[in-house]
Amino acid sequence: MEDIFKLLKTLKGIEPNKNYTAISRQKILDEANKEKILVSEDKNKFSLIGIFRSFSLAFAVFIIMFGLFLIIQNITPKFGALNPSVIKAEADAIDFQIQLSKVIYNTPTPNSSKILNSILNKKPEQENKSTQSTTTSSTVESINNIEKITVDEALDYIAK
Amino acid sequence: MKKAFIIVLLGAIIILSSQNSLAQTSETRDVCFFNEKIQKLKIVLEDKSLDELSRYNQEFNLRKETLESVIDCLIYEAENYKSILNNLNIKKPEILDFKQILIKKLNEQLDYYYFRKKLISQLNLEGIKYTAYSIKEEKNIRFLPLNSTINNFILWNKNDELFELAKNRLTEIQKTIQVLKTENNEDFKKLTDEAINNLNNATQNHNQAYQAIISWENERVYNLIQESLTELLSAYNSFFKISQKFVSLMTIK
């Protein structure tokens, strides 16, 4: 009986190796940390997906609204269509063409090709100014004032 | 990679701007001014003090130089036409096809002039005189109708842009009027009908002008173009009245 009690007392003194304790403790703590990291990583992943989802939703809404805007713009008439000054500008351009065709018809080549070139090379904004008709007439005038010898006249003279 | 791209871009800008300035300088120099040379030739021919040999040489050189100038002028004109045609804003394929026909004929014209110019160095005085005579004949018989057609074609294409503009203008005006629900609808309808009628007549003349151009019937083209533009202007007169009415309504409201 007394031997059994002595044996039990010695059993009470059994302890793990200190190194083993330290290693096991560290392992357990590491596992606990890993779990924490995993949990927090999941949280991050979840928020990235969330951001992406909300962004694409916003983008889709934007595209739809823009599309609607374009459709509405096409359907509704443009009240600028009845702007008197715009209509007058277009009418002036037609009037200019009438004058130009008269000049070209009455001007022999190569002068007519030069007139066409100088007029057609101008930018549209320049064409719509009221100076167009004066440009055409001044070009014709300058040709007439010098009394240029025409190609035919020059060829006649050379052939004489 | 980036550096190469920047260098290519800079190079393109330099080349394009130099081409533009070259075009401008060629326009300012008058290639078709013969007064001075003809005047000198007149003086030589009337100068009794010159001996036969000097007179012959001077006359020969002046006639030769003037002929070269005239051919240069004709080449310049043909190249000018080619450039204008290629810069036209043409969308319809059948019109593009006709443009190509005109370019081809201009190239034939250029071939003729370059050929004649090349031969000049081999000619004597009589040869120079005969060349001048035959160039004039060829120009007036073969090339003058082409140049008239090209003038008409260029003018017509410019007019075509105005017709497109007018059609769009009419469509926009009709849309705007439909939106308005006013007691003045009858007046708007009357003016719109007037505009449509004028535009239709104008378009008819415009299309007939094109048919005359591609048939080389240049005599008819001028009148058709003038009529089409005059009718188009009448359509715009109606547009203007509609716009004034619209503005007055908006002001009252």
Tab-separated table of C-alpha atoms in Angstrom:
chain	number	residue	atom	x	y	z
A	1	MET	CA	0.000	0.000	0.000
A	2	GLU	CA	2.700	2.471	0.960
A	3	ASP	CA	4.615	1.543	-2.232
A	4	ILE	CA	1.575	2.497	-4.321
A	5	PHE	CA	1.366	5.957	-2.642
A	6	LYS	CA	5.139	6.477	-3.245
A	7	LEU	CA	4.677	5.513	-6.903
A	8	LEU	CA	1.748	7.929	-7.278
A	9	LYS	CA	3.822	10.756	-5.743
A	10	THR	CA	6.637	10.100	-8.236
A	11	LEU	CA	4.045	10.095	-11.047
A	12	LYS	CA	2.888	13.523	-9.903
A	13	GLY	CA	6.420	14.824	-10.571
A	14	ILE	CA	6.303	13.840	-14.225
A	15	GLU	CA	6.646	16.914	-16.351
A	16	PRO	CA	7.391	17.392	-20.063
A	17	ASN	CA	10.815	18.448	-21.289
A	18	LYS	CA	11.151	22.292	-21.147
A	19	ASN	CA	12.253	22.455	-24.792
A	20	TYR	CA	9.344	20.302	-25.825
A	21	THR	CA	7.022	22.624	-23.901
A	22	ALA	CA	8.410	25.690	-25.602
A	23	ILE	CA	8.238	24.142	-29.093
A	24	SER	CA	4.664	22.870	-28.574
A	25	ARG	CA	3.544	26.236	-27.216
A	26	GLN	CA	5.015	28.054	-30.205
A	27	LYS	CA	3.377	25.656	-32.606
A	28	ILE	CA	0.007	26.165	-31.021
A	29	LEU	CA	0.369	29.944	-31.046
A	30	ASP	CA	1.439	29.874	-34.735
A	31	GLU	CA	-1.616	27.850	-35.644
A	32	ALA	CA	-3.783	30.371	-33.836
A	33	ASN	CA	-2.166	33.266	-35.760
A	34	LYS	CA	-2.589	31.502	-39.099
A	35	GLU	CA	-6.249	31.190	-38.475
A	36	LYS	CA	-6.501	34.875	-37.678
A	37	ILE	CA	-4.639	35.760	-40.936
A	38	LEU	CA	-6.827	33.454	-42.976
A	39	VAL	CA	-9.908	35.005	-41.534
A	40	SER	CA	-8.664	38.563	-42.195
A	41	GLU	CA	-7.547	37.579	-45.783
A	42	ASP	CA	-10.991	36.270	-46.489
A	43	LYS	CA	-12.359	39.583	-45.336
A	44	ASN	CA	-10.015	41.450	-47.789
A	45	LYS	CA	-10.930	39.156	-50.669
A	46	PHE	CA	-14.504	39.715	-50.020
A	47	SER	CA	-14.128	43.545	-50.098
A	48	LEU	CA	-12.125	43.502	-53.436
A	49	ILE	CA	-14.871	41.536	-55.098
A	50	GLY	CA	-17.345	43.920	-53.588
A	51	ILE	CA	-15.546	46.958	-54.966
A	52	PHE	CA	-15.333	45.360	-58.406
A	53	ARG	CA	-19.021	44.479	-58.348
A	54	SER	CA	-20.112	47.940	-57.320
A	55	PHE	CA	-17.824	49.541	-59.906
A	56	SER	CA	-19.122	47.432	-62.758
A	57	LEU	CA	-22.671	48.138	-61.650
A	58	ALA	CA	-21.993	51.870	-61.652
A	59	PHE	CA	-20.375	51.570	-65.082
A	60	ALA	CA	-23.338	49.649	-66.455
A	61	VAL	CA	-25.736	52.268	-65.121
A	62	PHE	CA	-23.620	54.987	-66.697
A	63	ILE	CA	-23.605	53.236	-70.105
A	64	ILE	CA	-27.375	52.776	-70.010
A	65	MET	CA	-27.953	56.400	-69.075
A	66	PHE	CA	-25.586	57.627	-71.767
A	67	GLY	CA	-27.319	55.407	-74.316
A	68	LEU	CA	-30.699	56.777	-73.308
A	69	PHE	CA	-29.344	60.288	-73.571
A	70	LEU	CA	-28.139	59.652	-77.154
A	71	ILE	CA	-31.472	58.116	-78.152
A	72	ILE	CA	-33.424	61.002	-76.677
A	73	GLN	CA	-31.150	63.507	-78.380
A	74	ASN	CA	-31.749	61.840	-81.758
A	75	ILE	CA	-35.496	61.678	-81.337
A	76	THR	CA	-36.070	65.202	-80.106
A	77	PRO	CA	-35.692	67.915	-82.716
A	78	LYS	CA	-32.899	70.418	-82.504
A	79	PHE	CA	-34.343	73.821	-81.927
A	80	GLY	CA	-31.125	75.245	-83.370
A	81	ALA	CA	-32.476	74.075	-86.756
A	82	LEU	CA	-34.622	77.220	-86.820
A	83	ASN	CA	-31.849	79.654	-85.944
A	84	PRO	CA	-32.278	82.473	-88.506
A	85	SER	CA	-28.566	83.397	-88.600
A	86	VAL	CA	-27.544	79.801	-89.398
A	87	ILE	CA	-30.132	79.609	-92.193
A	88	LYS	CA	-28.927	82.951	-93.544
A	89	ALA	CA	-25.305	81.737	-93.526
A	90	GLU	CA	-26.261	78.657	-95.570
A	91	ALA	CA	-28.246	80.842	-97.982
A	92	ASP	CA	-25.198	83.107	-98.376
A	93	ALA	CA	-23.100	80.084	-99.301
A	94	ILE	CA	-25.613	79.252	-102.068
A	95	ASP	CA	-25.556	82.836	-103.307
A	96	PHE	CA	-21.765	82.647	-103.415
A	97	GLN	CA	-21.951	79.495	-105.547
A	98	ILE	CA	-24.258	81.273	-108.007
A	99	GLN	CA	-21.743	84.123	-108.385
A	100	LEU	CA	-18.803	81.702	-108.584
A	101	SER	CA	-20.368	79.643	-111.361
A	102	LYS	CA	-20.977	82.877	-113.358
A	103	VAL	CA	-17.323	83.877	-112.945
A	104	ILE	CA	-15.960	80.423	-113.821
A	105	TYR	CA	-18.201	80.194	-116.870
A	106	ASN	CA	-16.942	83.531	-118.164
A	107	THR	CA	-13.246	83.047	-117.324
A	108	PRO	CA	-11.022	81.077	-119.662
A	109	THR	CA	-8.648	78.471	-118.286
A	110	PRO	CA	-6.006	78.508	-116.765
A	111	ASN	CA	-7.385	81.425	-114.754
A	112	SER	CA	-10.587	79.555	-113.956
A	113	SER	CA	-8.647	76.659	-112.433
A	114	LYS	CA	-6.625	79.136	-110.349
A	115	ILE	CA	-9.804	80.806	-109.065
A	116	LEU	CA	-11.322	77.431	-108.169
A	117	ASN	CA	-8.148	76.379	-106.409
A	118	SER	CA	-7.872	79.536	-104.312
A	119	ILE	CA	-11.526	79.381	-103.317
A	120	LEU	CA	-11.748	75.658	-102.609
A	121	ASN	CA	-8.543	75.690	-100.531
A	122	LYS	CA	-10.076	78.164	-98.072
A	123	LYS	CA	-11.432	76.785	-94.768
A	124	PRO	CA	-15.247	76.626	-94.437
A	125	GLU	CA	-15.289	79.390	-91.752
A	126	GLN	CA	-13.554	81.727	-94.151
A	127	GLU	CA	-15.979	80.848	-96.955
A	128	ASN	CA	-19.018	81.938	-94.993
A	129	LYS	CA	-17.840	85.506	-94.539
A	130	SER	CA	-19.355	88.131	-96.773
A	131	THR	CA	-15.966	88.922	-98.300
A	132	GLN	CA	-16.274	85.868	-100.617
A	133	SER	CA	-17.948	87.751	-103.460
A	134	THR	CA	-15.442	90.579	-103.269
A	135	THR	CA	-12.555	88.065	-103.371
A	136	THR	CA	-13.888	86.505	-106.579
A	137	SER	CA	-14.485	89.842	-108.270
A	138	SER	CA	-11.126	91.266	-107.154
A	139	THR	CA	-9.316	88.192	-108.546
A	140	VAL	CA	-11.039	88.715	-111.895
A	141	GLU	CA	-10.318	92.456	-111.745
A	142	SER	CA	-6.619	91.996	-111.090
A	143	ILE	CA	-6.429	89.622	-114.046
A	144	ASN	CA	-8.174	92.171	-116.273
A	145	ASN	CA	-6.152	95.193	-115.095
A	146	ILE	CA	-2.772	93.681	-116.071
A	147	GLU	CA	-4.200	92.622	-119.451
A	148	LYS	CA	-2.385	89.349	-119.358
A	149	ILE	CA	-1.544	87.712	-122.636
A	150	THR	CA	-3.542	84.519	-122.808
A	151	VAL	CA	-2.091	81.105	-123.637
A	152	ASP	CA	-3.701	81.185	-127.087
A	153	GLU	CA	-2.356	84.664	-127.802
A	154	ALA	CA	1.144	83.604	-126.733
A	155	LEU	CA	1.002	80.463	-128.910
A	156	ASP	CA	-0.221	82.531	-131.861
A	157	TYR	CA	2.664	84.921	-131.448
A	158	ILE	CA	5.247	82.133	-131.224
A	159	ALA	CA	3.775	80.454	-134.323
A	160	LYS	CA	3.835	83.635	-136.444
B	1	MET	CA	10.353	52.468	-79.037
B	2	LYS	CA	9.018	55.754	-77.665
B	3	LYS	CA	11.972	57.706	-79.065
B	4	ALA	CA	11.441	56.175	-82.502
B	5	PHE	CA	7.774	57.099	-82.409
B	6	ILE	CA	8.541	60.704	-81.446
B	7	ILE	CA	11.130	61.006	-84.224
B	8	VAL	CA	8.677	59.637	-86.823
B	9	LEU	CA	5.946	62.010	-85.605
B	10	LEU	CA	8.260	65.041	-85.748
B	11	GLY	CA	9.416	64.020	-89.204
B	12	ALA	CA	5.839	63.739	-90.437
B	13	ILE	CA	4.994	67.182	-89.045
B	14	ILE	CA	8.051	68.731	-90.729
B	15	ILE	CA	7.310	67.059	-94.078
B	16	LEU	CA	3.623	68.042	-94.023
B	17	SER	CA	4.331	71.666	-93.110
B	18	SER	CA	7.022	71.957	-95.781
B	19	GLN	CA	4.627	70.547	-98.400
B	20	ASN	CA	2.052	73.112	-97.373
B	21	SER	CA	4.534	75.984	-97.692
B	22	LEU	CA	5.705	74.646	-101.068
B	23	ALA	CA	2.137	74.658	-102.336
B	24	GLN	CA	1.738	78.254	-101.216
B	25	THR	CA	4.942	79.436	-102.904
B	26	SER	CA	3.985	77.755	-106.206
B	27	GLU	CA	0.683	79.632	-106.173
B	28	THR	CA	2.243	83.057	-105.625
B	29	ARG	CA	4.620	82.661	-108.616
B	30	ASP	CA	2.532	83.267	-111.741
B	31	VAL	CA	3.424	80.424	-114.100
B	32	CYS	CA	1.121	81.767	-116.806
B	33	PHE	CA	2.473	85.291	-117.238
B	34	PHE	CA	3.990	85.717	-120.732
B	35	ASN	CA	3.848	89.495	-121.187
B	36	GLU	CA	7.546	90.105	-120.551
B	37	LYS	CA	8.823	87.410	-122.935
B	38	ILE	CA	6.414	88.397	-125.716
B	39	GLN	CA	7.421	92.031	-125.250
B	40	LYS	CA	11.118	91.098	-125.629
B	41	LEU	CA	10.311	89.056	-128.747
B	42	LYS	CA	8.452	92.029	-130.238
B	43	ILE	CA	11.439	94.282	-129.577
B	44	VAL	CA	13.865	91.849	-131.264
B	45	LEU	CA	11.620	91.455	-134.316
B	46	GLU	CA	11.261	95.228	-134.708
B	47	ASP	CA	14.959	96.013	-134.119
B	48	LYS	CA	16.412	96.959	-137.524
B	49	SER	CA	19.901	97.493	-136.127
B	50	LEU	CA	20.503	93.771	-135.455
B	51	ASP	CA	22.427	91.665	-137.992
B	52	GLU	CA	20.763	88.556	-139.396
B	53	LEU	CA	22.631	86.048	-137.224
B	54	SER	CA	22.056	87.906	-133.911
B	55	ARG	CA	18.455	88.473	-134.822
B	56	TYR	CA	17.943	84.795	-135.693
B	57	ASN	CA	19.603	83.605	-132.473
B	58	GLN	CA	17.729	86.030	-130.230
B	59	GLU	CA	14.427	85.325	-131.971
B	60	PHE	CA	14.996	81.575	-131.779
B	61	ASN	CA	15.872	81.675	-128.053
B	62	LEU	CA	12.933	83.919	-127.166
B	63	ARG	CA	10.427	81.836	-129.112
B	64	LYS	CA	11.832	78.688	-127.532
B	65	GLU	CA	11.737	80.138	-123.980
B	66	THR	CA	8.213	81.462	-124.419
B	67	LEU	CA	7.010	78.134	-125.785
B	68	GLU	CA	8.554	76.362	-122.779
B	69	SER	CA	6.775	78.848	-120.473
B	70	VAL	CA	3.471	78.225	-122.196
B	71	ILE	CA	3.849	74.453	-121.883
B	72	ASP	CA	4.812	74.878	-118.195
B	73	CYS	CA	1.630	76.904	-117.730
B	74	LEU	CA	-0.480	74.199	-119.365
B	75	ILE	CA	1.211	71.517	-117.228
B	76	TYR	CA	0.565	73.610	-114.108
B	77	GLU	CA	-3.099	73.963	-115.037
B	78	ALA	CA	-3.547	70.217	-115.546
B	79	GLU	CA	-1.726	69.394	-112.282
B	80	ASN	CA	-3.849	72.008	-110.519
B	81	TYR	CA	-7.029	70.374	-111.769
B	82	LYS	CA	-5.775	66.959	-110.639
B	83	SER	CA	-5.073	68.327	-107.185
B	84	ILE	CA	-8.511	69.982	-106.894
B	85	LEU	CA	-10.272	66.802	-108.075
B	86	ASN	CA	-8.381	64.630	-105.612
B	87	ASN	CA	-9.256	66.977	-102.758
B	88	LEU	CA	-13.003	66.938	-103.472
B	89	ASN	CA	-15.094	65.338	-100.754
B	90	ILE	CA	-16.919	62.706	-102.852
B	91	LYS	CA	-18.817	59.849	-101.209
B	92	LYS	CA	-20.994	58.348	-103.952
B	93	PRO	CA	-19.129	55.587	-105.862
B	94	GLU	CA	-20.502	56.459	-109.337
B	95	ILE	CA	-19.248	60.037	-108.928
B	96	LEU	CA	-15.855	58.736	-107.784
B	97	ASP	CA	-15.748	56.597	-110.967
B	98	PHE	CA	-16.324	59.642	-113.170
B	99	LYS	CA	-13.678	61.561	-111.260
B	100	GLN	CA	-11.211	58.785	-112.094
B	101	ILE	CA	-12.099	59.135	-115.792
B	102	LEU	CA	-11.314	62.865	-115.566
B	103	ILE	CA	-8.000	62.172	-113.812
B	104	LYS	CA	-7.088	59.656	-116.519
B	105	LYS	CA	-7.785	62.207	-119.259
B	106	LEU	CA	-5.748	64.829	-117.391
B	107	ASN	CA	-2.862	62.367	-117.267
B	108	GLU	CA	-3.146	61.917	-121.060
B	109	GLN	CA	-3.042	65.713	-121.383
B	110	LEU	CA	0.060	65.849	-119.182
B	111	ASP	CA	1.752	63.080	-121.179
B	112	TYR	CA	1.191	65.120	-124.339
B	113	TYR	CA	2.620	68.328	-122.842
B	114	TYR	CA	5.650	66.620	-121.307
B	115	PHE	CA	6.336	64.899	-124.636
B	116	ARG	CA	6.158	68.167	-126.537
B	117	LYS	CA	8.365	69.928	-124.006
B	118	LYS	CA	10.999	67.205	-124.271
B	119	LEU	CA	11.162	67.562	-128.077
B	120	ILE	CA	11.805	71.326	-127.989
B	121	SER	CA	15.595	70.969	-127.569
B	122	GLN	CA	15.775	69.137	-130.932
B	123	LEU	CA	13.803	71.756	-132.890
B	124	ASN	CA	14.894	74.584	-135.141
B	125	LEU	CA	12.996	77.876	-135.502
B	126	GLU	CA	10.436	76.446	-137.915
B	127	GLY	CA	9.939	73.455	-135.621
B	128	ILE	CA	9.251	75.775	-132.666
B	129	LYS	CA	6.685	77.710	-134.684
B	130	TYR	CA	4.951	74.564	-135.862
B	131	THR	CA	4.888	73.095	-132.330
B	132	ALA	CA	3.216	76.269	-131.010
B	133	TYR	CA	0.588	76.013	-133.745
B	134	SER	CA	-0.132	72.309	-133.149
B	135	ILE	CA	-0.299	72.718	-129.349
B	136	LYS	CA	-2.930	75.421	-129.795
B	137	GLU	CA	-4.961	73.210	-132.128
B	138	GLU	CA	-4.698	70.167	-129.861
B	139	LYS	CA	-5.534	72.221	-126.785
B	140	ASN	CA	-8.667	73.735	-128.261
B	141	ILE	CA	-9.990	70.618	-129.962
B	142	ARG	CA	-9.135	67.922	-127.414
B	143	PHE	CA	-8.427	69.562	-124.078
B	144	LEU	CA	-10.787	72.519	-123.869
B	145	PRO	CA	-13.960	70.374	-123.606
B	146	LEU	CA	-12.224	68.372	-120.858
B	147	ASN	CA	-11.396	71.524	-118.897
B	148	SER	CA	-14.998	72.776	-119.187
B	149	THR	CA	-16.284	69.436	-117.919
B	150	ILE	CA	-13.832	69.516	-115.035
B	151	ASN	CA	-14.903	73.059	-114.076
B	152	ASN	CA	-18.538	71.958	-114.138
B	153	PHE	CA	-17.783	68.785	-112.188
B	154	ILE	CA	-15.956	70.725	-109.444
B	155	LEU	CA	-18.754	73.300	-109.168
B	156	TRP	CA	-21.407	70.585	-109.155
B	157	ASN	CA	-19.704	68.694	-106.320
B	158	LYS	CA	-19.548	71.844	-104.234
B	159	ASN	CA	-23.248	72.381	-104.932
B	160	ASP	CA	-23.961	68.778	-103.925
B	161	GLU	CA	-22.637	69.542	-100.422
B	162	LEU	CA	-25.079	72.446	-100.210
B	163	PHE	CA	-27.933	70.186	-101.307
B	164	GLU	CA	-27.094	67.681	-98.546
B	165	LEU	CA	-27.075	70.547	-96.070
B	166	ALA	CA	-30.470	71.734	-97.325
B	167	LYS	CA	-32.025	68.256	-97.006
B	168	ASN	CA	-30.786	67.977	-93.417
B	169	ARG	CA	-32.041	71.473	-92.692
B	170	LEU	CA	-35.505	70.567	-93.993
B	171	THR	CA	-35.625	67.350	-91.909
B	172	GLU	CA	-34.633	69.208	-88.746
B	173	ILE	CA	-37.182	71.955	-89.396
B	174	GLN	CA	-39.945	69.389	-89.958
B	175	LYS	CA	-39.052	67.619	-86.695
B	176	THR	CA	-39.083	70.917	-84.807
B	177	ILE	CA	-42.456	71.918	-86.233
B	178	GLN	CA	-43.983	68.553	-85.316
B	179	VAL	CA	-43.046	69.135	-81.699
B	180	LEU	CA	-44.749	72.525	-81.698
B	181	LYS	CA	-48.474	72.265	-81.148
B	182	THR	CA	-49.650	75.753	-81.932
B	183	GLU	CA	-52.613	77.337	-83.618
B	184	ASN	CA	-50.192	78.509	-86.343
B	185	ASN	CA	-49.793	74.987	-87.762
B	186	GLU	CA	-51.476	75.921	-91.068
B	187	ASP	CA	-48.957	78.689	-91.785
B	188	PHE	CA	-46.041	76.411	-90.959
B	189	LYS	CA	-47.474	73.688	-93.179
B	190	LYS	CA	-47.868	76.091	-96.101
B	191	LEU	CA	-44.307	77.379	-95.783
B	192	THR	CA	-42.919	73.859	-95.375
B	193	ASP	CA	-44.772	72.672	-98.486
B	194	GLU	CA	-43.309	75.634	-100.396
B	195	ALA	CA	-39.812	74.724	-99.224
B	196	ILE	CA	-40.285	71.046	-100.148
B	197	ASN	CA	-41.542	72.021	-103.598
B	198	ASN	CA	-38.582	74.357	-104.214
B	199	LEU	CA	-36.107	71.783	-102.928
B	200	ASN	CA	-37.568	69.075	-105.186
B	201	ASN	CA	-37.343	71.307	-108.269
B	202	ALA	CA	-33.817	72.308	-107.336
B	203	THR	CA	-32.772	68.681	-106.845
B	204	GLN	CA	-34.251	67.740	-110.200
B	205	ASN	CA	-32.191	70.418	-111.988
B	206	HIS	CA	-29.146	69.450	-109.930
B	207	ASN	CA	-29.451	65.797	-111.013
B	208	GLN	CA	-30.016	66.783	-114.642
B	209	ALA	CA	-26.880	68.946	-114.462
B	210	TYR	CA	-24.903	65.880	-113.375
B	211	GLN	CA	-26.317	63.807	-116.239
B	212	ALA	CA	-25.264	66.554	-118.673
B	213	ILE	CA	-21.742	66.632	-117.163
B	214	ILE	CA	-21.175	62.882	-117.542
B	215	SER	CA	-22.574	63.070	-121.082
B	216	TRP	CA	-20.012	65.810	-121.877
B	217	GLU	CA	-22.873	68.175	-122.842
B	218	ASN	CA	-21.195	71.214	-121.324
B	219	GLU	CA	-23.436	73.799	-122.989
B	220	ARG	CA	-26.489	72.642	-121.004
B	221	VAL	CA	-24.720	72.370	-117.651
B	222	TYR	CA	-24.364	76.084	-116.838
B	223	ASN	CA	-28.078	76.829	-117.113
B	224	LEU	CA	-29.069	73.724	-115.154
B	225	ILE	CA	-26.624	74.579	-112.353
B	226	GLN	CA	-27.857	78.176	-112.195
B	227	GLU	CA	-31.509	77.054	-112.090
B	228	SER	CA	-30.823	74.448	-109.401
B	229	LEU	CA	-29.073	77.002	-107.186
B	230	THR	CA	-31.765	79.637	-107.714
B	231	GLU	CA	-34.491	77.154	-106.668
B	232	LEU	CA	-32.376	76.082	-103.696
B	233	LEU	CA	-32.154	79.716	-102.646
B	234	SER	CA	-35.980	79.933	-102.842
B	235	ALA	CA	-36.201	76.913	-100.523
B	236	TYR	CA	-33.957	78.737	-98.077
B	237	ASN	CA	-36.206	81.766	-98.359
B	238	SER	CA	-39.036	79.574	-97.075
B	239	PHE	CA	-36.797	78.172	-94.318
B	240	PHE	CA	-36.006	81.728	-93.264
B	241	LYS	CA	-39.697	82.664	-93.109
B	242	ILE	CA	-40.388	79.561	-90.988
B	243	SER	CA	-37.549	80.442	-88.620
B	244	GLN	CA	-38.780	84.040	-88.298
B	245	LYS	CA	-42.276	82.811	-87.502
B	246	PHE	CA	-40.862	80.402	-84.938
B	247	VAL	CA	-38.808	83.143	-83.300
B	248	SER	CA	-41.825	85.479	-83.120
B	249	LEU	CA	-43.900	82.714	-81.477
B	250	MET	CA	-41.184	82.038	-78.912
B	251	THR	CA	-40.958	85.757	-78.160
B	252	ILE	CA	-44.709	86.058	-77.556
B	253	LYS	CA	-44.709	82.998	-75.309
